[in-house]
Amino acid sequence: MNRHEFSRLMSMSEQAVGGGATGSTPRNAANASADYCEEPAKRLPVRRFDVVIAGAGTAGVVAAVAAARQGAKTALIEAKGYPGGMVTEGGTARHSFYTLWKAFPGVKKRHVVRGIPQEIIDRLLMVGGTTGHVEMSEGYDYDSVCTAIDVELYKLTVFEMLDEAGVHIFVNSLLTGAIADGSRLRGVVVESRSGREAFYAKCFVDCTAYGDLAAYAGAEYTEPNDYPVANSISLANVSMEKYYNFLKKYGTVTQLARGPRSGEDDQIVRLDGDSRLDGSSANLPEGFREGAKKIGMSLVTATTHDNYFMFIKINFKMPVSPTDRDAVAKAELELRRRQAEAVKLFREYVPGCEKAFIARTSPTLCIRRGRLIKCDYDISHEDVIEGRHFDDDVMVYGFHDMAPRLQIAKGGTYGIPYRALRVARIENLLAAGMMITSDHRAHMSTRNTVCCMGQGQAVGTTAALCAANNCGTRDLRYPILRETLERAGVYFESK
Ligand SMILES: Cc1cc2nc3c(=O)[nH]c(=O)nc-3n(C[C@H](O)[C@H](O)[C@H](O)COP(=O)(O)OP(=O)(O)OC[C@H]3O[C@@H](n4cnc5c(N)ncnc54)[C@H](O)[C@@H]3O)c2cc1C
């Protein structure tokens, strides 16, 4: 069975409501044997909304707040017990990139991602849940600003914002199927301990990172498997100052930012050593350097608290795509073994970390890319690097994860065009987050947290406008969308 056939199988007709629990099960079953059983058809209770958003992660949270604020009756479906997604569990040690400040000499200092993404930071500031946008004092040629967050306060803060906006929040609920009517999506299938239900809506948004909804709906997709997966940990009982002195002693501090930490100003909140472990880290003790290499550990962390490293990234390159359940099971075990090794390395080599322990792990491994969903437009490397803007921009962005090697021309911004967020060949489905942009180098910019959040505001707003106007995503007039986004505080650099 090829991918297209798989999509078709998972895209359910009105007569055959019901879904596989995951995309990989039928494919694996088909490969392994010819044994099948018939799943009995079921009558599902139907709930009706204007907008359904799948995935309450980085992009989905912002999308749902945006849609609900436009007056749309909005359902947000999330597999875990809390919203937040990869921002809270990935390895976003640098969770930055709201601004263009001083990475590029001579560039006008400006705040490029505003609107709801910035509102989240403002709310976090009120509860001591972020450092705010802190300028690098060393190594600002890569990213000029660090916006470290307290991941637990992030979950609570965005949960409250969703609630205040009137979003119907369905956590601990898994999206398991789509109900398609030709090229139009009528509903989705949602499973929870309350049973299996169908959610109908006028417009849908896929923010699942893996592109589950788009795949179930029959969209075209590929699985590039072009990144390692990760399970980043938080370490407690550690000293940031002593870690800094350790890296400094061996000449490998590549970035440093100071800011508020545990209520005190001018503390180290971001620290980066040579994470490739093949440059300025050459002088590090061999056991530490080689051990870190072996487990895919980067020498980068950030914090908002004393004696705490919020993220230590541990990577593992899977041999197959992370949509393969059985391969993922092996990777989950491997990553947890690597986490234990990481703690040993810190205890043995880094002064001040002798009694370090793991204070947090992610509930599942984290991905940088699962499925890549085909949209009406595919943002290219040249679009990003040449700082192109489009006549249907829905946001601008200015950071590239491969800086300073790859940077946006003249330290500028590029635009995310609306057409890049419309799922190809489906009338009423939008996508946002890591699942768009096929070119790996362009994706190294569009997949960043703050870009995903901005995309979220665009798709949530669009979905609400389409629902209100009873139109498909290709029928919505761009000037209406643009005006609505601008009124909600989104920043643009093109007419
Ligand atoms: C290890 C690692 C390090 C990173 N480091 C950085 C960094 O330093 N800076 C940076 O800016 N970016 C970083 N990124 C990238 C960035 O974090 C992600 O690209 C971005 O957060 C993705 O956002 P998203 O909305 O697409 O997905 P997510 O935030 O993952 O949201 C997807 C949500 O959908 C839910 N979901 C999935 N399937 C279903 C389903 N079937 N039913 C219901 N719910 C579902 C998930 O539980 C999740 O909450 C990193 C990523 C990783 C993995």
Short mmCIF file of C-alpha atoms in Angstrom, two decimals, residues 39-480:
data_model
loop_
_atom_site.label_atom_id
_atom_site.label_comp_id
_atom_site.label_asym_id
_atom_site.label_seq_id
_atom_site.Cartn_x
_atom_site.Cartn_y
_atom_site.Cartn_z
CA GLU A 39 -14.50 -3.12 12.61
CA PRO A 40 -18.26 -2.90 13.17
CA ALA A 41 -19.83 0.36 12.04
CA LYS A 42 -20.99 2.58 14.90
CA ARG A 43 -23.39 5.48 15.30
CA LEU A 44 -21.47 8.38 16.78
CA PRO A 45 -22.87 11.32 18.69
CA VAL A 46 -22.32 14.53 16.72
CA ARG A 47 -21.21 17.89 18.18
CA ARG A 48 -21.29 21.00 16.03
CA PHE A 49 -18.78 23.87 15.93
CA ASP A 50 -17.78 26.66 13.57
CA VAL A 51 -14.10 25.79 13.73
CA VAL A 52 -12.28 22.62 14.82
CA ILE A 53 -8.57 22.82 15.56
CA ALA A 54 -6.56 19.63 16.03
CA GLY A 55 -3.54 19.88 18.35
CA ALA A 56 -3.16 22.37 21.23
CA GLY A 57 0.55 22.85 20.76
CA THR A 58 2.73 25.77 19.75
CA ALA A 59 0.58 26.82 16.79
CA GLY A 60 -2.76 25.32 17.87
CA VAL A 61 -3.11 27.28 21.10
CA VAL A 62 -2.66 30.58 19.27
CA ALA A 63 -4.99 29.44 16.46
CA ALA A 64 -7.77 28.57 18.92
CA VAL A 65 -7.51 31.86 20.84
CA ALA A 66 -7.55 33.77 17.54
CA ALA A 67 -10.58 31.87 16.19
CA ALA A 68 -12.59 32.19 19.38
CA ARG A 69 -11.82 35.91 19.66
CA GLN A 70 -13.36 36.34 16.20
CA GLY A 71 -16.56 34.93 17.63
CA ALA A 72 -16.27 31.41 16.20
CA LYS A 73 -17.53 28.50 18.25
CA THR A 74 -14.16 26.79 18.44
CA ALA A 75 -13.20 23.25 19.47
CA LEU A 76 -9.58 22.48 20.32
CA ILE A 77 -8.62 18.80 20.44
CA GLU A 78 -5.48 17.79 22.31
CA ALA A 79 -4.13 14.30 23.00
CA LYS A 80 -2.31 15.30 26.19
CA GLY A 81 -3.78 16.66 29.41
CA TYR A 82 -2.51 20.20 28.83
CA PRO A 83 -1.92 22.67 26.02
CA GLY A 84 1.53 23.91 25.06
CA GLY A 85 3.09 21.29 22.80
CA MET A 86 6.71 21.42 21.79
CA VAL A 87 7.29 24.85 23.34
CA THR A 88 6.95 23.13 26.69
CA GLU A 89 8.67 19.85 25.94
CA GLY A 90 10.93 20.08 22.88
CA GLY A 91 14.26 21.58 23.62
CA THR A 92 13.47 25.13 23.04
CA ALA A 93 16.37 26.28 25.09
CA ARG A 94 16.34 29.48 23.20
CA HIS A 95 12.63 29.97 22.65
CA SER A 96 13.38 33.31 21.06
CA PHE A 97 13.10 35.01 17.74
CA TYR A 98 10.32 37.48 18.40
CA THR A 99 12.62 40.29 17.51
CA LEU A 100 15.29 41.53 15.16
CA TRP A 101 17.55 43.30 17.53
CA LYS A 102 21.26 43.14 17.23
CA ALA A 103 22.14 40.01 15.30
CA PHE A 104 22.95 42.07 12.25
CA PRO A 105 25.04 45.24 12.52
CA GLY A 106 23.15 48.29 11.36
CA VAL A 107 19.74 46.63 11.24
CA LYS A 108 16.84 48.64 12.56
CA LYS A 109 15.79 47.17 15.90
CA ARG A 110 12.24 45.90 15.61
CA HIS A 111 9.74 43.55 17.14
CA VAL A 112 8.49 41.36 14.29
CA VAL A 113 6.18 38.80 15.91
CA ARG A 114 3.51 40.53 17.95
CA GLY A 115 -0.20 39.78 18.38
CA ILE A 116 -1.20 36.75 20.47
CA PRO A 117 2.34 35.22 20.58
CA GLN A 118 3.61 38.37 22.30
CA GLU A 119 0.53 38.50 24.52
CA ILE A 120 1.52 35.07 25.88
CA ILE A 121 4.91 36.49 26.85
CA ASP A 122 3.26 39.54 28.46
CA ARG A 123 1.03 37.23 30.50
CA LEU A 124 3.99 35.08 31.50
CA LEU A 125 5.89 38.18 32.61
CA MET A 126 3.08 38.96 35.06
CA VAL A 127 3.50 35.58 36.79
CA GLY A 128 7.30 35.41 36.67
CA GLY A 129 7.13 32.75 33.94
CA THR A 130 9.65 34.21 31.50
CA THR A 131 12.82 36.24 31.29
CA GLY A 132 11.19 38.40 28.61
CA HIS A 133 13.29 39.19 25.53
CA VAL A 134 16.83 39.30 26.88
CA GLU A 135 19.66 40.42 24.62
CA MET A 136 22.70 38.19 24.27
CA SER A 137 25.80 39.58 25.86
CA GLU A 138 28.03 37.07 24.06
CA GLY A 139 27.62 35.33 20.72
CA TYR A 140 24.78 37.35 19.26
CA ASP A 141 25.65 36.59 15.65
CA TYR A 142 23.42 33.51 15.86
CA ASP A 143 20.31 34.64 17.68
CA SER A 144 20.38 38.01 19.32
CA VAL A 145 17.73 37.47 21.95
CA CYS A 146 16.74 34.73 24.38
CA THR A 147 13.19 34.46 25.68
CA ALA A 148 13.43 31.69 28.26
CA ILE A 149 10.14 30.42 29.69
CA ASP A 150 8.98 28.40 32.67
CA VAL A 151 7.32 25.53 30.83
CA GLU A 152 4.87 24.64 33.60
CA LEU A 153 3.66 28.24 33.90
CA TYR A 154 3.37 28.32 30.12
CA LYS A 155 0.95 25.37 30.18
CA LEU A 156 -1.22 27.06 32.82
CA THR A 157 -1.08 30.50 31.23
CA VAL A 158 -2.17 29.36 27.78
CA PHE A 159 -4.82 27.07 29.30
CA GLU A 160 -6.28 30.15 31.02
CA MET A 161 -6.10 32.23 27.86
CA LEU A 162 -8.00 29.53 25.95
CA ASP A 163 -10.60 29.38 28.67
CA GLU A 164 -11.00 33.17 28.78
CA ALA A 165 -11.41 33.28 24.99
CA GLY A 166 -14.27 30.78 25.28
CA VAL A 167 -12.55 27.92 23.43
CA HIS A 168 -14.15 24.49 23.94
CA ILE A 169 -11.08 22.65 25.15
CA PHE A 170 -10.93 18.87 24.71
CA VAL A 171 -7.74 17.63 26.35
CA ASN A 172 -6.97 13.91 26.76
CA SER A 173 -8.78 13.52 23.45
CA LEU A 174 -7.26 11.97 20.36
CA LEU A 175 -8.23 12.88 16.83
CA THR A 176 -8.53 9.55 15.04
CA GLY A 177 -10.28 10.16 11.76
CA ALA A 178 -11.81 12.54 9.27
CA ILE A 179 -15.23 12.56 7.66
CA ALA A 180 -14.82 13.83 4.13
CA ASP A 181 -17.44 14.75 1.58
CA GLY A 182 -15.47 14.86 -1.65
CA SER A 183 -12.95 17.67 -1.34
CA ARG A 184 -14.79 19.15 1.63
CA LEU A 185 -14.18 18.08 5.21
CA ARG A 186 -17.38 17.66 7.14
CA GLY A 187 -16.12 16.44 10.49
CA VAL A 188 -13.48 14.69 12.52
CA VAL A 189 -13.59 11.67 14.82
CA VAL A 190 -12.46 12.23 18.40
CA GLU A 191 -11.81 9.51 20.98
CA SER A 192 -11.61 9.93 24.72
CA ARG A 193 -12.73 8.07 27.82
CA SER A 194 -16.13 9.60 27.16
CA GLY A 195 -16.30 7.54 23.99
CA ARG A 196 -16.02 8.14 20.30
CA GLU A 197 -17.65 11.30 18.88
CA ALA A 198 -17.90 13.17 15.60
CA PHE A 199 -17.17 16.91 15.67
CA TYR A 200 -18.68 18.75 12.70
CA ALA A 201 -17.51 22.22 11.67
CA LYS A 202 -17.38 24.65 8.77
CA CYS A 203 -13.62 25.04 8.78
CA PHE A 204 -10.77 22.90 10.15
CA VAL A 205 -7.18 23.52 11.17
CA ASP A 206 -4.43 20.92 11.48
CA CYS A 207 -1.89 21.87 14.16
CA THR A 208 -0.97 18.32 15.18
CA ALA A 209 2.70 18.66 14.12
CA TYR A 210 2.43 15.18 12.57
CA GLY A 211 -0.29 16.32 10.11
CA ASP A 212 -2.69 13.68 11.43
CA LEU A 213 -5.84 15.51 10.42
CA ALA A 214 -4.62 16.32 6.91
CA ALA A 215 -3.49 12.70 6.41
CA TYR A 216 -6.84 11.35 7.61
CA ALA A 217 -8.58 13.81 5.30
CA GLY A 218 -6.71 12.43 2.29
CA ALA A 219 -4.21 15.26 1.79
CA GLU A 220 -0.98 14.50 -0.03
CA TYR A 221 2.04 14.19 2.19
CA THR A 222 5.55 12.82 2.44
CA GLU A 223 7.65 11.75 5.43
CA PRO A 224 11.15 13.15 4.91
CA ASN A 225 12.61 11.81 8.21
CA ASP A 226 15.27 14.49 7.90
CA TYR A 227 15.87 15.34 11.58
CA PRO A 228 16.74 13.51 14.77
CA VAL A 229 14.02 13.05 17.37
CA ALA A 230 14.64 14.11 20.96
CA ASN A 231 13.51 13.88 24.52
CA SER A 232 14.85 16.94 26.30
CA ILE A 233 15.18 16.87 30.06
CA SER A 234 15.29 19.43 32.84
CA LEU A 235 18.10 19.01 35.36
CA ALA A 236 17.83 20.25 38.94
CA ASN A 237 20.41 20.64 41.73
CA VAL A 238 22.86 22.26 39.33
CA SER A 239 24.76 25.54 39.14
CA MET A 240 24.54 27.73 36.04
CA GLU A 241 27.52 29.81 37.18
CA LYS A 242 29.72 26.76 37.64
CA TYR A 243 28.60 25.31 34.29
CA TYR A 244 29.53 28.66 32.71
CA ASN A 245 32.97 28.58 34.39
CA PHE A 246 33.46 24.99 33.20
CA LEU A 247 32.71 25.87 29.55
CA LYS A 248 34.75 29.07 29.82
CA LYS A 249 37.77 27.25 31.25
CA TYR A 250 37.85 25.14 28.07
CA GLY A 251 37.20 28.13 25.79
CA THR A 252 33.88 26.98 24.43
CA VAL A 253 31.25 29.51 25.51
CA THR A 254 29.45 30.43 22.30
CA GLN A 255 26.50 32.33 23.79
CA LEU A 256 25.55 33.99 27.01
CA ALA A 257 22.52 36.01 28.07
CA ARG A 258 21.86 37.54 31.47
CA GLY A 259 18.45 38.44 32.80
CA PRO A 260 15.97 37.84 35.61
CA ARG A 261 16.21 34.48 37.37
CA SER A 262 14.35 33.47 40.52
CA GLY A 263 13.40 37.13 40.99
CA GLU A 264 16.94 38.51 40.77
CA ASP A 265 18.24 40.54 37.82
CA ASP A 266 21.45 40.08 35.87
CA GLN A 267 21.74 36.31 36.28
CA ILE A 268 22.77 33.82 33.59
CA VAL A 269 19.57 32.69 31.85
CA ARG A 270 21.04 31.30 28.67
CA LEU A 271 24.30 29.45 28.11
CA ASP A 272 25.59 27.76 25.00
CA GLY A 273 28.80 25.87 24.37
CA ASP A 274 29.93 24.62 20.98
CA SER A 275 27.04 22.20 20.48
CA ARG A 276 28.51 20.54 17.42
CA LEU A 277 31.24 19.29 19.74
CA ASP A 278 33.79 19.57 16.99
CA GLY A 279 34.97 23.17 17.11
CA SER A 280 35.83 25.27 20.13
CA SER A 281 34.86 22.34 22.37
CA ALA A 282 38.02 20.45 21.35
CA ASN A 283 39.66 21.14 24.72
CA LEU A 284 36.78 19.86 26.86
CA PRO A 285 37.63 16.75 28.90
CA GLU A 286 37.56 13.90 26.39
CA GLY A 287 35.17 11.77 28.44
CA PHE A 288 32.61 14.59 28.60
CA ARG A 289 32.94 15.60 24.94
CA GLU A 290 32.85 12.07 23.55
CA GLY A 291 30.09 11.05 25.96
CA ALA A 292 27.97 14.01 24.88
CA LYS A 293 28.58 13.21 21.21
CA LYS A 294 27.57 9.59 21.72
CA ILE A 295 24.19 10.49 23.21
CA GLY A 296 23.46 13.45 20.92
CA MET A 297 23.57 15.96 23.76
CA SER A 298 23.97 19.66 23.02
CA LEU A 299 25.76 22.06 25.34
CA VAL A 300 22.94 24.57 25.41
CA THR A 301 20.51 25.43 28.12
CA ALA A 302 18.34 28.22 29.48
CA THR A 303 16.52 28.82 32.74
CA THR A 304 14.21 31.07 34.70
CA HIS A 305 15.12 29.47 38.05
CA ASP A 306 18.22 29.03 40.19
CA ASN A 307 19.80 25.55 40.31
CA TYR A 308 17.82 24.45 37.28
CA PHE A 309 18.62 23.81 33.60
CA MET A 310 15.27 24.02 31.84
CA PHE A 311 16.33 22.07 28.76
CA ILE A 312 19.14 19.66 28.04
CA LYS A 313 18.61 18.38 24.53
CA ILE A 314 19.25 14.70 23.83
CA ASN A 315 18.89 13.68 20.18
CA PHE A 316 18.54 10.35 18.40
CA LYS A 317 18.26 9.79 14.66
CA MET A 318 15.60 7.19 13.93
CA PRO A 319 16.16 4.90 10.95
CA VAL A 320 12.56 5.43 9.79
CA SER A 321 9.92 8.13 10.05
CA PRO A 322 8.63 8.90 13.58
CA THR A 323 5.10 7.95 12.46
CA ASP A 324 6.15 4.29 12.79
CA ARG A 325 4.81 3.22 16.18
CA ASP A 326 7.08 0.22 16.69
CA ALA A 327 10.24 2.09 15.74
CA VAL A 328 9.14 4.91 18.07
CA ALA A 329 8.87 2.46 20.97
CA LYS A 330 12.54 1.55 20.48
CA ALA A 331 13.51 5.21 20.19
CA GLU A 332 11.64 6.10 23.41
CA LEU A 333 13.70 3.51 25.30
CA GLU A 334 16.95 4.58 23.67
CA LEU A 335 16.29 8.23 24.56
CA ARG A 336 15.61 7.41 28.21
CA ARG A 337 18.88 5.46 28.36
CA ARG A 338 20.64 8.48 26.89
CA GLN A 339 19.02 10.76 29.48
CA ALA A 340 20.48 8.65 32.26
CA GLU A 341 23.89 8.88 30.57
CA ALA A 342 23.55 12.66 30.37
CA VAL A 343 23.01 12.93 34.13
CA LYS A 344 26.11 10.80 34.70
CA LEU A 345 28.19 13.11 32.48
CA PHE A 346 27.06 16.21 34.35
CA ARG A 347 27.68 14.60 37.74
CA GLU A 348 31.12 13.38 36.80
CA TYR A 349 32.54 16.31 34.85
CA VAL A 350 30.73 19.55 35.61
CA PRO A 351 31.47 21.23 38.95
CA GLY A 352 28.30 22.23 40.77
CA CYS A 353 26.34 19.38 39.17
CA GLU A 354 27.59 16.51 41.37
CA LYS A 355 24.09 15.93 42.72
CA ALA A 356 22.14 16.71 39.55
CA PHE A 357 18.94 14.80 38.88
CA ILE A 358 16.26 14.73 36.19
CA ALA A 359 13.40 16.97 37.28
CA ARG A 360 11.37 16.75 34.05
CA THR A 361 11.18 14.65 30.91
CA SER A 362 8.79 14.95 27.97
CA PRO A 363 5.86 12.52 28.04
CA THR A 364 6.75 11.32 24.53
CA LEU A 365 9.66 11.85 22.24
CA CYS A 366 9.68 15.15 20.40
CA ILE A 367 9.87 15.56 16.65
CA ARG A 368 11.15 18.33 14.45
CA ARG A 369 9.21 16.98 11.48
CA GLY A 370 6.69 14.13 11.06
CA ARG A 371 4.57 14.36 7.93
CA LEU A 372 5.10 17.14 5.44
CA ILE A 373 1.67 18.23 4.18
CA LYS A 374 1.26 19.52 0.63
CA CYS A 375 -0.18 23.03 0.60
CA ASP A 376 -1.05 25.45 -2.21
CA TYR A 377 2.42 26.99 -1.95
CA ASP A 378 5.71 25.63 -0.68
CA ILE A 379 7.98 28.27 0.89
CA SER A 380 11.42 27.93 -0.72
CA HIS A 381 14.91 28.44 0.62
CA GLU A 382 15.23 31.47 -1.70
CA ASP A 383 11.98 32.97 -0.35
CA VAL A 384 13.44 32.85 3.13
CA ILE A 385 17.02 33.80 2.46
CA GLU A 386 16.22 36.62 0.04
CA GLY A 387 13.64 38.03 2.44
CA ARG A 388 10.74 37.83 -0.03
CA HIS A 389 7.32 39.17 0.78
CA PHE A 390 4.10 38.14 -0.94
CA ASP A 391 0.84 39.83 -1.84
CA ASP A 392 -0.91 37.54 0.66
CA ASP A 393 1.50 37.72 3.63
CA VAL A 394 -0.10 36.73 6.94
CA MET A 395 2.96 37.40 9.13
CA VAL A 396 6.65 38.19 8.87
CA TYR A 397 9.58 36.36 10.38
CA GLY A 398 13.27 37.14 10.68
CA PHE A 399 15.18 34.26 12.26
CA HIS A 400 17.07 31.37 10.67
CA ASP A 401 18.21 28.40 12.74
CA MET A 402 21.34 28.04 10.61
CA ALA A 403 22.58 31.56 11.36
CA PRO A 404 25.17 32.93 11.00
CA ARG A 405 25.84 30.50 8.09
CA LEU A 406 22.40 31.22 6.57
CA GLN A 407 20.77 34.55 7.27
CA ILE A 408 17.90 36.48 5.81
CA ALA A 409 19.21 39.13 3.42
CA LYS A 410 20.22 42.41 5.03
CA GLY A 411 18.99 41.19 8.40
CA GLY A 412 15.44 41.56 7.15
CA THR A 413 12.27 39.52 7.28
CA TYR A 414 10.37 37.30 4.86
CA GLY A 415 6.62 36.81 4.66
CA ILE A 416 4.59 33.67 5.22
CA PRO A 417 2.02 33.74 2.42
CA TYR A 418 -1.56 32.71 3.17
CA ARG A 419 -1.45 30.14 0.33
CA ALA A 420 1.34 28.26 2.16
CA LEU A 421 -1.15 27.42 4.94
CA ARG A 422 -3.98 26.08 2.74
CA VAL A 423 -3.94 22.29 2.46
CA ALA A 424 -3.91 21.43 -1.25
CA ARG A 425 -7.11 20.06 -2.79
CA ILE A 426 -9.20 20.35 0.38
CA GLU A 427 -11.69 23.21 0.47
CA ASN A 428 -11.83 23.94 4.17
CA LEU A 429 -8.61 22.71 5.79
CA LEU A 430 -5.65 24.84 6.91
CA ALA A 431 -2.30 23.74 8.32
CA ALA A 432 0.21 25.49 10.58
CA GLY A 433 3.43 24.61 12.36
CA MET A 434 6.26 22.23 11.58
CA MET A 435 4.27 20.28 8.95
CA ILE A 436 4.69 22.90 6.19
CA THR A 437 7.74 23.78 4.04
CA SER A 438 9.52 20.95 2.24
CA ASP A 439 12.99 22.49 1.79
CA HIS A 440 15.01 21.53 4.84
CA ARG A 441 16.87 24.86 4.89
CA ALA A 442 13.66 26.91 4.65
CA HIS A 443 12.08 24.67 7.28
CA MET A 444 14.99 25.54 9.58
CA SER A 445 13.30 28.93 9.77
CA THR A 446 9.56 28.28 9.39
CA ARG A 447 9.52 25.51 12.04
CA ASN A 448 10.81 27.74 14.83
CA THR A 449 8.42 28.17 17.72
CA VAL A 450 7.60 31.81 17.24
CA CYS A 451 7.02 31.38 13.50
CA CYS A 452 4.64 28.47 14.26
CA MET A 453 2.80 30.70 16.76
CA GLY A 454 2.41 33.47 14.17
CA GLN A 455 1.11 30.95 11.64
CA GLY A 456 -1.35 29.82 14.34
CA GLN A 457 -2.81 33.31 14.64
CA ALA A 458 -3.19 33.46 10.85
CA VAL A 459 -4.97 30.11 10.45
CA GLY A 460 -7.23 30.57 13.49
CA THR A 461 -8.33 33.99 12.23
CA THR A 462 -8.86 32.66 8.71
CA ALA A 463 -10.89 29.67 9.88
CA ALA A 464 -13.19 31.93 11.89
CA LEU A 465 -13.65 34.32 8.95
CA CYS A 466 -14.37 31.43 6.56
CA ALA A 467 -16.92 30.00 9.01
CA ALA A 468 -18.59 33.41 9.45
CA ASN A 469 -18.71 33.99 5.70
CA ASN A 470 -19.69 30.39 4.93
CA CYS A 471 -16.91 30.11 2.39
CA GLY A 472 -13.99 27.86 1.56
CA THR A 473 -10.43 28.88 2.36
CA ARG A 474 -9.77 29.82 -1.28
CA ASP A 475 -12.83 32.08 -1.43
CA LEU A 476 -11.88 34.34 1.46
CA ARG A 477 -10.83 37.80 0.25
CA TYR A 478 -7.28 38.54 1.41
CA PRO A 479 -7.91 42.22 2.30
CA ILE A 480 -10.47 41.11 4.92
#
